[in-house]
XYZ file of C-alpha atoms in Angstrom:
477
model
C -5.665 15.360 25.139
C -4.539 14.233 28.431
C -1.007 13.509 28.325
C 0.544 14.722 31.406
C 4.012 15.929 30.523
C 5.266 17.507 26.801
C 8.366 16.718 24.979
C 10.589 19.025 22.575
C 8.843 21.956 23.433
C 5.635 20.542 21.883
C 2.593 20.947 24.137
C 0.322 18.407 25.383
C -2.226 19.916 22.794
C -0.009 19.117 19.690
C 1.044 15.851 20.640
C -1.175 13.124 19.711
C -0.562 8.843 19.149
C -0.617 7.522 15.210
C -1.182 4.319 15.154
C -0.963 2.279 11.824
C -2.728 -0.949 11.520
C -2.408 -2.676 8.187
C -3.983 -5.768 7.202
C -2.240 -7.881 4.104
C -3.949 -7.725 0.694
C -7.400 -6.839 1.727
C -9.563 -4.324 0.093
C -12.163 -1.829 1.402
C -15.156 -4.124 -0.164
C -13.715 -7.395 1.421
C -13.354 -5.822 4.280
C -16.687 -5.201 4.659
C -17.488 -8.376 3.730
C -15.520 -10.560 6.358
C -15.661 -7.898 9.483
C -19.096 -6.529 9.753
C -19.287 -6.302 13.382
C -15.615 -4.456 12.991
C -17.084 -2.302 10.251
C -20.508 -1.126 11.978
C -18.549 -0.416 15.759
C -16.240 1.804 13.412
C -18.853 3.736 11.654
C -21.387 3.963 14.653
C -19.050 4.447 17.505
C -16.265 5.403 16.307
C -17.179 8.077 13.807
C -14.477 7.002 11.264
C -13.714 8.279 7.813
C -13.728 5.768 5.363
C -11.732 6.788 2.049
C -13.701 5.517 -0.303
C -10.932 6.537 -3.631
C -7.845 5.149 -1.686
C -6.167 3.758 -4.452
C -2.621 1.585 -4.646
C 0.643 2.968 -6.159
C 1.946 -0.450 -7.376
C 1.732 -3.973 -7.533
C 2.653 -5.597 -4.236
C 3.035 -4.873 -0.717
C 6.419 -3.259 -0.482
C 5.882 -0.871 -3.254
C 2.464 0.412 -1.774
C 4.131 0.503 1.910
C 7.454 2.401 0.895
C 5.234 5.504 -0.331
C 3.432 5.344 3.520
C 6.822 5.218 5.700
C 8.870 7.421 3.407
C 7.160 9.533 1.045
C 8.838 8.232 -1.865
C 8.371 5.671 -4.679
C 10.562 2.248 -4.251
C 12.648 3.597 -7.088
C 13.065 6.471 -5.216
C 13.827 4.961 -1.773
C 16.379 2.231 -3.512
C 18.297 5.629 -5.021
C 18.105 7.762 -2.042
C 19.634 5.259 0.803
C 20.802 1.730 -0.975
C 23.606 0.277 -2.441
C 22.129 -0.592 -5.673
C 25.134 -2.962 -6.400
C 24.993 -5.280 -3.496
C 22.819 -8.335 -3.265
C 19.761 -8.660 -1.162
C 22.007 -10.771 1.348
C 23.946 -7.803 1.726
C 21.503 -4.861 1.148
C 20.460 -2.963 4.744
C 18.019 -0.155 5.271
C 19.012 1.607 8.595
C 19.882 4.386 6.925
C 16.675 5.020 5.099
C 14.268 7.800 5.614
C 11.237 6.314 7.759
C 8.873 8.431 9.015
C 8.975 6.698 12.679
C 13.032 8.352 12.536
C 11.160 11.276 11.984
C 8.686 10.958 15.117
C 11.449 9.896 17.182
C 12.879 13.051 17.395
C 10.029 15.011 17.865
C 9.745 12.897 21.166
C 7.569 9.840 20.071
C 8.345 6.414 21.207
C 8.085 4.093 18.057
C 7.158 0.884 17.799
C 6.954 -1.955 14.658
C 5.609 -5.121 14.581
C 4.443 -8.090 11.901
C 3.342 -11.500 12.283
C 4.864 -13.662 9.149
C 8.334 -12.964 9.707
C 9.292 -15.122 6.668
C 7.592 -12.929 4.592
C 7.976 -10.017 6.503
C 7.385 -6.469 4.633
C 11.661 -5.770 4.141
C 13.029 -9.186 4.645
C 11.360 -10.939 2.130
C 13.191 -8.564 -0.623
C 16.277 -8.128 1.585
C 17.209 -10.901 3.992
C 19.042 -8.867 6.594
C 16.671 -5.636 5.928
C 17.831 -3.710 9.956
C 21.235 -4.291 11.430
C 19.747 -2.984 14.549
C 16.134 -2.266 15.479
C 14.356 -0.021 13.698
C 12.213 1.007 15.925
C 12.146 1.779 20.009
C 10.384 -1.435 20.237
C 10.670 -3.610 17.675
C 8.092 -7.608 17.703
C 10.462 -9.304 14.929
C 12.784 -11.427 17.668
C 9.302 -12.564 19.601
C 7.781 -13.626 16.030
C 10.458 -14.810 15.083
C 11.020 -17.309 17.832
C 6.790 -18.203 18.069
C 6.536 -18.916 14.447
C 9.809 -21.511 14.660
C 9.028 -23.007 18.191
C 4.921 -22.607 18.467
C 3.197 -21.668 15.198
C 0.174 -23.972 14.405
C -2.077 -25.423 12.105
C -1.999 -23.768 9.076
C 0.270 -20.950 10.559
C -2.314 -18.688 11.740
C -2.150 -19.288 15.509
C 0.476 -19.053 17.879
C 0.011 -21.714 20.122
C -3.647 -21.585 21.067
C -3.813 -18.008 20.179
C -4.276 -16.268 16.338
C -1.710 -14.361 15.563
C -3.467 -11.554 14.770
C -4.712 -11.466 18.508
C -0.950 -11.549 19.465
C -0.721 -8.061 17.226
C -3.958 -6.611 19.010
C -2.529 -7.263 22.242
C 0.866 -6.293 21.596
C -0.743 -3.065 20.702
C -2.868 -2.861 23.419
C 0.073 -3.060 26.286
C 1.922 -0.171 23.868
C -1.167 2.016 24.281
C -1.238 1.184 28.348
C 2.551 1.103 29.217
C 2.715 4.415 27.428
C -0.630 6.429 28.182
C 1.428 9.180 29.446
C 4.104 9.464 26.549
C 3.424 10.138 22.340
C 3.780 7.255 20.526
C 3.880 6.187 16.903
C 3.144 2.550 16.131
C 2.767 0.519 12.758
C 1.538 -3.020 13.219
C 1.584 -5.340 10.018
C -0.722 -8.633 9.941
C -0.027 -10.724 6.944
C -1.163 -14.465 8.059
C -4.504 -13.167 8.723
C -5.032 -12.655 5.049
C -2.483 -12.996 2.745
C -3.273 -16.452 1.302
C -7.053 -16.314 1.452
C -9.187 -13.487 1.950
C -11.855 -15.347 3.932
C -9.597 -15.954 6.560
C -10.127 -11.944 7.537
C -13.258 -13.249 9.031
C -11.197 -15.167 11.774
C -10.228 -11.698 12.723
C -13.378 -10.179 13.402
C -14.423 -10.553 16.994
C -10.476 -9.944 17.911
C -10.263 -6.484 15.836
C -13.541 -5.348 17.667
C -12.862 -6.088 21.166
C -10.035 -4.321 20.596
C -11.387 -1.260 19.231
C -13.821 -1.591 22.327
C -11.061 -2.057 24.697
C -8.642 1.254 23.218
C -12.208 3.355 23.340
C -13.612 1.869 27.079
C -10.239 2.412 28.270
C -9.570 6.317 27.101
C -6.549 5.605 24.558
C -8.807 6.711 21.565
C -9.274 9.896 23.078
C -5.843 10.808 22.767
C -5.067 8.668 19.646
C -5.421 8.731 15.774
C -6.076 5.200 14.312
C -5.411 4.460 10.735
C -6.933 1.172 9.335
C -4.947 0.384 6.044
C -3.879 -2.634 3.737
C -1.338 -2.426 0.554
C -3.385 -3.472 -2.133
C -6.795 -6.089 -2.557
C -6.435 -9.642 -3.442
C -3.987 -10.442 -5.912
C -3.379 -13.816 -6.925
C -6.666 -15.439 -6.016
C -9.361 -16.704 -8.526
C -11.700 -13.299 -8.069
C -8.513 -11.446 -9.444
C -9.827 -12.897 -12.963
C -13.371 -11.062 -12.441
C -14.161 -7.157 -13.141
C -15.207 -7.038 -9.346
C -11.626 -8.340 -8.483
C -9.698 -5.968 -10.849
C -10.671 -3.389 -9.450
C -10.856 -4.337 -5.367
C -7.213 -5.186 -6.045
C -6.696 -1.645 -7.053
C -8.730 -0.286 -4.275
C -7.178 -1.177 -0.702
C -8.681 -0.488 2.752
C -8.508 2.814 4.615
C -10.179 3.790 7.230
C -9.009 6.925 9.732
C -10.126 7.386 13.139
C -9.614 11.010 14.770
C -10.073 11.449 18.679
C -13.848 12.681 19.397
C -12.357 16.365 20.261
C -10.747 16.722 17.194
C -13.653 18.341 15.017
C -14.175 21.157 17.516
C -10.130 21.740 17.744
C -9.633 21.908 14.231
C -12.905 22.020 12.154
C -11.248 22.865 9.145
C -9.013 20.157 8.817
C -11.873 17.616 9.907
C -13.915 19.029 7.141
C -11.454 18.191 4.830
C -11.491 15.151 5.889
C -14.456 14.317 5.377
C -14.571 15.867 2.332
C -11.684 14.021 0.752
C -13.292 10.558 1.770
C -14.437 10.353 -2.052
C -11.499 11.558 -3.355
C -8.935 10.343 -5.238
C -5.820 10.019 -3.132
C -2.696 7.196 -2.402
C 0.102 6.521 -0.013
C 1.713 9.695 -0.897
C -0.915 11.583 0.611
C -1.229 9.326 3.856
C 2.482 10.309 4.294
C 1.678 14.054 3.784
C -1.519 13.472 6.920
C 1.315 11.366 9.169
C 3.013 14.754 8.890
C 0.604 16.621 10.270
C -0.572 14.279 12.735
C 3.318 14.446 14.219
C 2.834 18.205 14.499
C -1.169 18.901 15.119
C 0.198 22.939 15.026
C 0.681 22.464 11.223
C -3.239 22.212 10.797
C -3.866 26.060 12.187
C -2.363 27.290 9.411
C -4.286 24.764 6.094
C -4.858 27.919 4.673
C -1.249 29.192 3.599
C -0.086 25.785 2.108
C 0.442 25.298 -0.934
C -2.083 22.397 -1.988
C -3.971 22.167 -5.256
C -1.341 23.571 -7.691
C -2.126 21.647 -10.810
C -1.964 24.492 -13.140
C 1.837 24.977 -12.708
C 3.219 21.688 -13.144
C 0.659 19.041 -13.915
C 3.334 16.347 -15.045
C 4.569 16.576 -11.334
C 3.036 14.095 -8.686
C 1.579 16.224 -5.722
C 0.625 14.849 -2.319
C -1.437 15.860 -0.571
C -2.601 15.871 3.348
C -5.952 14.493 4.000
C -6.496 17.589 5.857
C -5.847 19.775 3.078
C -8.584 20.031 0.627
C -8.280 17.713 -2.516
C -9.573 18.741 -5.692
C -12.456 16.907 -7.586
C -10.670 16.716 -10.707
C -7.135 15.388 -9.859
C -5.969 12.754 -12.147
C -4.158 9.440 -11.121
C -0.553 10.693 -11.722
C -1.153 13.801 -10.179
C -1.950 11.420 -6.881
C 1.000 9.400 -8.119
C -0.701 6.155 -9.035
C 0.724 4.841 -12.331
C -2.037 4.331 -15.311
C -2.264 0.800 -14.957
C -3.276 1.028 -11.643
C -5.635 3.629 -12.397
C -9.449 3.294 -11.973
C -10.618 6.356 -11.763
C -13.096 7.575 -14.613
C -12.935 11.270 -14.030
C -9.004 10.559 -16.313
C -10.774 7.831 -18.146
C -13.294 6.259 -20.684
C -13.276 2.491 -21.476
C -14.473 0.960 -24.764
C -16.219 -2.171 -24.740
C -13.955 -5.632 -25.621
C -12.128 -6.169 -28.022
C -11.619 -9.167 -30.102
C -8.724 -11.206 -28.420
C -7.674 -12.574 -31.907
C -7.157 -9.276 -33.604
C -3.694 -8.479 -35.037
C -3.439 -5.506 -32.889
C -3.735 -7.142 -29.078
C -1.782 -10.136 -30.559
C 1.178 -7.611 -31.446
C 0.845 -6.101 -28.137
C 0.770 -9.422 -26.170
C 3.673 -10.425 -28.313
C 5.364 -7.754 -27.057
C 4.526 -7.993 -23.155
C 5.606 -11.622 -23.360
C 8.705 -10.953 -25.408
C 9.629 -8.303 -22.573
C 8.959 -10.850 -20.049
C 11.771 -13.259 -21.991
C 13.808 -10.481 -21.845
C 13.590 -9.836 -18.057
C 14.848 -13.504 -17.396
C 17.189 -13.368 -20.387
C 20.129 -14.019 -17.634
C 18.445 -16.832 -15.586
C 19.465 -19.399 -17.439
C 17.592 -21.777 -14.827
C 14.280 -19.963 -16.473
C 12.469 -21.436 -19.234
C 11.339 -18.887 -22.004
C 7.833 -18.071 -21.993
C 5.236 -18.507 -25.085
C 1.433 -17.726 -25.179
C -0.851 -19.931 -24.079
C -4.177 -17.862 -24.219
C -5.409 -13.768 -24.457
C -8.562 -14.169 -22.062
C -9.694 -10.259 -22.251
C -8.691 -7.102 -23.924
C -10.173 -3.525 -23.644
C -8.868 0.353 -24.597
C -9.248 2.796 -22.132
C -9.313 6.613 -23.796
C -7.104 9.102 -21.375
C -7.216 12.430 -21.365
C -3.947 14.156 -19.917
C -0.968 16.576 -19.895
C 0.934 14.102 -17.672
C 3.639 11.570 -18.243
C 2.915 8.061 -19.148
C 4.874 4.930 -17.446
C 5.173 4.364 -14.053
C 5.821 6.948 -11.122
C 9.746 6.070 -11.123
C 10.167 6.478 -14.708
C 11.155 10.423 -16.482
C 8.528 12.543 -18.424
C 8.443 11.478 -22.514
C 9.482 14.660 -24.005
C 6.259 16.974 -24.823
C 2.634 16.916 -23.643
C 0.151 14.703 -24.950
C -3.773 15.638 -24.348
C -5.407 12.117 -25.378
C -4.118 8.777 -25.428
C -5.066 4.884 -25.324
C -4.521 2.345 -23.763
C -4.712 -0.779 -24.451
C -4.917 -3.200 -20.784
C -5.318 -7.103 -21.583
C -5.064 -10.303 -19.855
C -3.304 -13.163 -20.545
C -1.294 -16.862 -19.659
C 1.354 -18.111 -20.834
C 3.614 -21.717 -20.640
C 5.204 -23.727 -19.209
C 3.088 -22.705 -15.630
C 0.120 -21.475 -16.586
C 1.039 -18.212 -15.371
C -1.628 -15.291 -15.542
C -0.873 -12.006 -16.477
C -1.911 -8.146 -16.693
C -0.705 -4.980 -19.166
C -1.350 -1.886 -19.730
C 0.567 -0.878 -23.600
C 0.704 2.226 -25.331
C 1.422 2.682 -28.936
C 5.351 3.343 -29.729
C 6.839 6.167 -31.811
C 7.618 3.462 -34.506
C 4.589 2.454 -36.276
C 3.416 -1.180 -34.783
C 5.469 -0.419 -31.547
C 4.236 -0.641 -28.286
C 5.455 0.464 -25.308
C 4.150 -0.808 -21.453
C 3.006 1.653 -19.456
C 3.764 -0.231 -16.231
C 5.309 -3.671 -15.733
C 3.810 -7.016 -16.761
C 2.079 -8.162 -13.481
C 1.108 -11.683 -12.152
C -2.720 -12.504 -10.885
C -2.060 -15.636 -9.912
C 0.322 -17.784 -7.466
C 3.749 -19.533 -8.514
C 4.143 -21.078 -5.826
C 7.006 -23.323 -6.288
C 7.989 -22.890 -9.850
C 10.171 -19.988 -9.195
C 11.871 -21.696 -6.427
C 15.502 -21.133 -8.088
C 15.559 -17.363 -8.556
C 15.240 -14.146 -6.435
C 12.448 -12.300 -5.514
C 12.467 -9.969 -8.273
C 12.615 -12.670 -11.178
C 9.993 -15.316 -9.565
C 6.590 -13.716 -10.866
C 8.286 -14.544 -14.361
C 10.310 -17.743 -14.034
C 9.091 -21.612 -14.319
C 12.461 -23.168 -12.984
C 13.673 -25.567 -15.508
């Protein structure tokens, strides 16, 4: 470290940069596939732990980003600091519990930035998401005025310049401007990838020069760089395929620790490096941002608490990275709903089953019937029937751990083997395509969904007359 002055009392030793750079819908494997040059100057040069079980908490980008910045589930967060009653004109989150509130008074300067303002991370579920700046420096006003006055093409440039260079070199005069203070920065870039994931390609060349320019330059050395994304592609045709089930369910991570940090805390980096197999979420990023705020906190891995499944396995329990993670933790223990869930170690799935059967046509009865009953209000909504039940499998859990999703309260008693039953389907008017995970109700021929219906492909305009949270259902009548 080489910062020349300390602030709350910290030393220069415990104070370190975190800076988060996500990248829209874009999983480890496409990753790899549209930055290679990126990829290889990380690995080679850069010496950075990929986290090869990073898996997402829920369906969409909000959901997966809320765990990250807060520690909590959106369920959570909405309880915790929202009025539940107003409407998303109305609704404001300045009083919520980020974690850059938290670095900010330990002394960091905190930054936030994201290129598609329209469909920014908080304003695209609230319109008015900050009354006042979140953050000590805050890129919203700039974006917003260059995507109204000089955004181009097919919006990803600004002016002659991609706006995912504007990002880089936003975050490039953050590092230089404050080499000699702490700083904590999150950087979003949607455009880049959000409506087609070969457009990451386009971002290439810019992401490595500059990872080239922060290591030339010094600002690695006193810097830890996350590499992150909410969730794979969603709504594209490879979401149909096996391949794209499962990259949607596996997002990028990559982590990047200053070249001294191995010999100044070997047992964390171990850990580390150890855990990049693992199975771990946002939860447990939150848990390492932590640490990373306080470096003293990794002394002393020894006498925290980390691993205690025995005593209350229905509990979710994050973890640091730098703690070590055990090889047998289950998807809810790391908080990831079943659903989302591809991790074998909880698992076994059967081979197909046939579509037609009286048992998946029950259950997609049911998941489509719930659907009707989610717009049963909207009267501008026009009720849903089957079209077609393209794929259906059981997966065979074994578990002591609750089922439904990570906002929802234990079932009453423990249950040691279960099934699910995940299947894919469309319905009309729309041609909308769908995913769900059901479980078998206490009633005989019940089921029950153990996470919400969710959409693989686009609406586009067919929900334009409803709010965000009915338009992966509605086809606007």
């Amino acid at each position: 470290m080489d910062f020349v002055s300390s602030t709350n009392g910290k030393s220069a030793e415990e104070r370190i940069n975190v800076i988060l750079l996500g990248f829209d819908a874009t999983s480890r494997m496409n990753f790899l596939r549209t930055m290679p040059k990126s990829n290889a100057y990380l690995l080679k040069n850069l010496s950075a732990i990929v986290m090869e079980g990073y898996t997402k908490v829920a369906e969409n980008t909000l959901p997966n980003v809320i765990p990250v910045l807060s520690g909590h589930t959106l369920g959570e967060f909405k309880r915790k600091c929202m009025d539940l009653g107003a409407d998303s004109g109305s609704v404001h989150v300045d009083e919520c519990p980020f974690i850059w509130k938290r670095f900010s008074t330990n002394g960091f300067r905190t930054g936030f930035a994201e290129d598609d303002v329209g469909i920014g991370i908080f304003n695209m579920n609230w319109r008015h998401a900050f009354e006042k700046p979140p953050t000590d420096y805050y890129l919203r006003p700039f974006s917003n005025l260059m995507q109204a006055k000089q955004s181009s093409g097919d919006g990803q440039c600004y002016g002659t310049r991609l706006s995912f260079k504007v990002l880089l070199d936003n975050l490039e005069n953050t590092a230089v401007t404050l080499k000699n203070h702490p700083f904590f920065h999150f950087t979003w870039a949607t455009k880049l990838s959000h409506n087609n994931p070969n457009h990451l390609a386009l971002g290439d060349i810019p992401l490595l020069r500059f990872l080239r320019f922060m290591h030339r330059d010094g600002h690695l050395n006193r810097t830890v760089l996350v590499l992150m994304s909410d969730h794979g592609s969603r709504l594209d045709g490879i979401r149909s395929t096996s391949q794209g089930k499962v990259e949607d369910r596996m997002p990028l991570f990559y982590l990047v620790p200053p070249p001294w940090f191995a010999t100044r805390f070997p047992t964390a980096y171990q850990n580390l490096k150890a855990n990049s197999d693992k199975l771990t979420s946002a939860f447990d990023l939150h848990e390492t941002l932590l640490d990373l705020m306080d470096l003293s906190r990794l002394d002393n891995l020894e006498g925290r608490d980390v691993n205690a499944d025995e005593i209350s396995s229905r509990q979710r329990k994050a973890s640091s990275l730098f703690q070590p993670i055990s090889h047998n933790r289950t998807c809810l223990r790391a908080g990831i709903p079943l659903h989302w869930c591809v991790c074998r170690g909880d698992s076994v799935q059967r081979p197909m089953v046939d579509v037609e059967s009286e048992e998946v046509q029950s259950a997609v009865r049911y998941a489509v019937d719930t659907m009707n009953y989610h717009l049963r209000w909207q009267h501008s909504c026009a009720t849903l029937t089957l079209q077609k039940t393209t794929d259906a499998f059981y997966i065979d859990f074994e578990s002591k751990e609750k089922l439904g999703s990570a906002d929802e309260k234990p079932a009453d008693g423990d249950t040691d083997k279960f099934t699910i039953l995940r299947l894919s389907f469309t319905t009309l008017p729309g041609e909308g395509a769908f995913e769900a995970s059901l479980v078998r109700g206490v009633v005989k021929g019940s089921w029950l969904l153990a996470e919400k219906v969710v959409r693989t492909n686009e609406y586009g305009d067919q929900s334009h007359c409803v709010d965000q949270d009915f338009k992966e259902f509605c086809y606007c009548t």
